[in-house]
Amino acid sequence: MNRARRRTTIGDRLAESGGVGHGFDFLRIFLATGIVAYHVLPIAMPEVDERSIPLLWMIKYTLLTSFFALSGFLITGSALRLSLRNFLINRGLRIVPALSVEVVLCALVLGPLVTVIPLSEYFSSREFWVYLSNSIGIVHFYLPGVFVENPMRIVNINLWTVPHEIGCYVIISGFIIFGTLRRPGLVLAAGAATVAAGLFLVGYDAATGGTLNQGFIGEKVYRLMHSQVSRLYVGFLLGIAVFLYRDRIPYSPILALASAAFIVVGGLFEPETTIYPLMNLVYGPAVVYLTAYLGVSRIWLPKLFKQGDYSYGIYLYGFPIQQLVVHVAPGLGYVENLAISLVAIGVFAAFSWHFVEKPILAQRRRFSFVARVRLDDEAAETAPPVAAPEALEERKAQRPVPPV
């Protein structure tokens, strides 16, 4: 009787779907497309005052915080199952090949097509060669003579998150080494400590005029804890914590609606100064809970997006394609720019998935539960029509729940 009355948890919903949160497929596409929609303003319409648009500052905060929370939640399962070596191989195969292809295409195709300098000068420029280091997380935003007449000259601003994604993998690697994932309280404490350190810097700033933000180490620590970068790590750590506590955290529509309302209402009040550590404390938990709730929910997704995970390709190719649209057709309105960009981005995201990312999934089968599920589901869906429903249900029934 008590068991029947027990409230449904995030873990229950995850188990019901065989350990794969179907809502995360929707969220990845939604968040990646949201980032594209946000970037239309600085790329094509810099004259627009972003502070005049209600909720925009909160949207900016929420998109990447949710993305990193999603990442923390999803990769914790494999971190618990795999050795450190296999975990790092798994993450490397997921991130590096598609990133490298995008970087090379920008440097060898996009750059030569739009640069305003001679190609001999372009290819001999140091700026060209250092751009290639984006493939390994050493970020450089510019290519010689590229987009110099655009409002922004940056080729791909989205690459700024790559070193921090690597940083998050370093953190969870430490958790694997020291067995921290078996002690969820320590993970939660790490997230709280990150928020507390940021708030300390805010107070120290106010008291001393920012003297801690000095020198190479001081500037790096300050940036990690105090700036917008902090939301990435807080979101990631809280995402891990939610996964570890998933059997204790209620799956509550009321709590989800309250979190969404709290975020929206808060976003209506534009702060004089955006203080990210304070936002992490006030809004971070609501964003992360809403991310997990939606992730383990069943959310309708157009059939087109069920052919593969196009979100990484949308994120990688979004900004350079938007820049190219502005270069070719400056002066377009918001809707026109976004519509044209999304069509082109969709084509490149499909290319990235079917010709780069999907083949890598076959190499990741032994390391990745998700890779096996995706390939098995695709095999089931392409089976003979009569057998397909049974085959698909059998495979879904055999999916293991990621152990804690």
Short mmCIF file of N, CA, C and O in Angstrom, two decimals, residues 103-115 117-132 143-146:
data_model
loop_
_atom_site.label_atom_id
_atom_site.label_comp_id
_atom_site.label_asym_id
_atom_site.label_seq_id
_atom_site.Cartn_x
_atom_site.Cartn_y
_atom_site.Cartn_z
N VAL A 103 35.66 23.04 -37.63
CA VAL A 103 36.78 24.00 -37.61
C VAL A 103 37.52 23.98 -38.95
O VAL A 103 37.84 25.04 -39.51
N VAL A 104 37.76 22.80 -39.47
CA VAL A 104 38.49 22.70 -40.75
C VAL A 104 37.65 23.27 -41.89
O VAL A 104 38.19 23.97 -42.77
N LEU A 105 36.35 23.01 -41.90
CA LEU A 105 35.51 23.57 -42.96
C LEU A 105 35.49 25.10 -42.92
O LEU A 105 35.52 25.76 -43.96
N CYS A 106 35.44 25.65 -41.72
CA CYS A 106 35.48 27.12 -41.60
C CYS A 106 36.81 27.67 -42.11
O CYS A 106 36.84 28.67 -42.82
N ALA A 107 37.90 27.00 -41.75
CA ALA A 107 39.22 27.50 -42.11
C ALA A 107 39.53 27.29 -43.59
O ALA A 107 40.13 28.17 -44.24
N LEU A 108 39.13 26.14 -44.15
CA LEU A 108 39.53 25.79 -45.52
C LEU A 108 38.48 26.09 -46.58
O LEU A 108 38.82 26.16 -47.77
N VAL A 109 37.23 26.26 -46.20
CA VAL A 109 36.17 26.52 -47.18
C VAL A 109 35.55 27.90 -46.97
O VAL A 109 35.59 28.76 -47.86
N LEU A 110 34.97 28.12 -45.79
CA LEU A 110 34.32 29.39 -45.53
C LEU A 110 35.29 30.55 -45.62
O LEU A 110 35.02 31.56 -46.30
N GLY A 111 36.42 30.44 -44.94
CA GLY A 111 37.40 31.53 -44.93
C GLY A 111 37.85 31.96 -46.32
O GLY A 111 37.75 33.14 -46.67
N PRO A 112 38.34 31.03 -47.13
CA PRO A 112 38.78 31.42 -48.48
C PRO A 112 37.66 32.01 -49.34
O PRO A 112 37.93 32.84 -50.20
N LEU A 113 36.41 31.61 -49.10
CA LEU A 113 35.29 32.13 -49.90
C LEU A 113 34.99 33.59 -49.59
O LEU A 113 34.58 34.34 -50.49
N VAL A 114 35.17 34.01 -48.34
CA VAL A 114 34.71 35.35 -47.97
C VAL A 114 35.84 36.30 -47.56
O VAL A 114 35.58 37.49 -47.36
N THR A 115 37.06 35.82 -47.43
CA THR A 115 38.14 36.70 -47.00
C THR A 115 38.37 37.84 -47.99
O THR A 115 38.19 37.67 -49.21
N ILE A 117 41.30 39.37 -48.21
CA ILE A 117 42.74 39.45 -48.51
C ILE A 117 43.10 38.35 -49.50
O ILE A 117 42.37 37.37 -49.65
N PRO A 118 44.23 38.47 -50.20
CA PRO A 118 44.65 37.43 -51.14
C PRO A 118 44.80 36.08 -50.44
O PRO A 118 45.20 36.02 -49.27
N LEU A 119 44.50 35.00 -51.18
CA LEU A 119 44.55 33.67 -50.58
C LEU A 119 45.96 33.30 -50.12
O LEU A 119 46.12 32.60 -49.11
N SER A 120 46.96 33.77 -50.84
CA SER A 120 48.34 33.48 -50.42
C SER A 120 48.60 34.09 -49.05
O SER A 120 49.25 33.47 -48.19
N GLU A 121 48.11 35.28 -48.82
CA GLU A 121 48.27 35.92 -47.52
C GLU A 121 47.40 35.24 -46.47
O GLU A 121 47.80 35.11 -45.30
N TYR A 122 46.21 34.83 -46.88
CA TYR A 122 45.29 34.15 -45.96
C TYR A 122 45.92 32.88 -45.40
O TYR A 122 45.96 32.67 -44.18
N PHE A 123 46.42 32.01 -46.30
CA PHE A 123 46.95 30.73 -45.84
C PHE A 123 48.31 30.83 -45.16
O PHE A 123 48.71 29.91 -44.45
N SER A 124 49.00 31.92 -45.35
CA SER A 124 50.30 32.08 -44.69
C SER A 124 50.17 32.84 -43.37
O SER A 124 51.14 32.97 -42.63
N SER A 125 48.96 33.34 -43.08
CA SER A 125 48.76 34.12 -41.87
C SER A 125 48.79 33.23 -40.62
O SER A 125 48.27 32.11 -40.61
N ARG A 126 49.40 33.74 -39.56
CA ARG A 126 49.41 33.02 -38.29
C ARG A 126 47.99 32.84 -37.77
O ARG A 126 47.67 31.82 -37.16
N GLU A 127 47.12 33.82 -38.04
CA GLU A 127 45.73 33.76 -37.59
C GLU A 127 45.02 32.54 -38.17
O GLU A 127 44.18 31.92 -37.51
N PHE A 128 45.36 32.18 -39.41
CA PHE A 128 44.77 31.00 -40.04
C PHE A 128 45.19 29.73 -39.30
O PHE A 128 44.37 28.88 -38.97
N TRP A 129 46.47 29.61 -39.03
CA TRP A 129 46.99 28.38 -38.43
C TRP A 129 46.54 28.21 -36.99
O TRP A 129 46.22 27.10 -36.56
N VAL A 130 46.51 29.30 -36.24
CA VAL A 130 46.10 29.15 -34.84
C VAL A 130 44.60 28.86 -34.74
O VAL A 130 44.14 28.26 -33.76
N TYR A 131 43.83 29.24 -35.76
CA TYR A 131 42.40 28.94 -35.73
C TYR A 131 42.16 27.43 -35.68
O TYR A 131 41.19 26.98 -35.06
N LEU A 132 43.03 26.66 -36.29
CA LEU A 132 42.87 25.21 -36.31
C LEU A 132 42.96 24.60 -34.92
O LEU A 132 42.48 23.49 -34.69
N LEU A 143 39.49 34.56 -38.31
CA LEU A 143 40.25 34.12 -39.47
C LEU A 143 40.65 35.37 -40.27
O LEU A 143 39.90 36.35 -40.29
N PRO A 144 41.81 35.34 -40.89
CA PRO A 144 42.32 36.56 -41.55
C PRO A 144 41.40 37.08 -42.65
O PRO A 144 41.05 36.35 -43.58
N GLY A 145 40.96 38.32 -42.50
CA GLY A 145 40.15 38.98 -43.52
C GLY A 145 38.73 38.48 -43.62
O GLY A 145 38.02 38.82 -44.57
N VAL A 146 38.26 37.71 -42.66
CA VAL A 146 36.94 37.08 -42.72
C VAL A 146 35.93 37.89 -41.89
O VAL A 146 36.20 38.21 -40.73
#
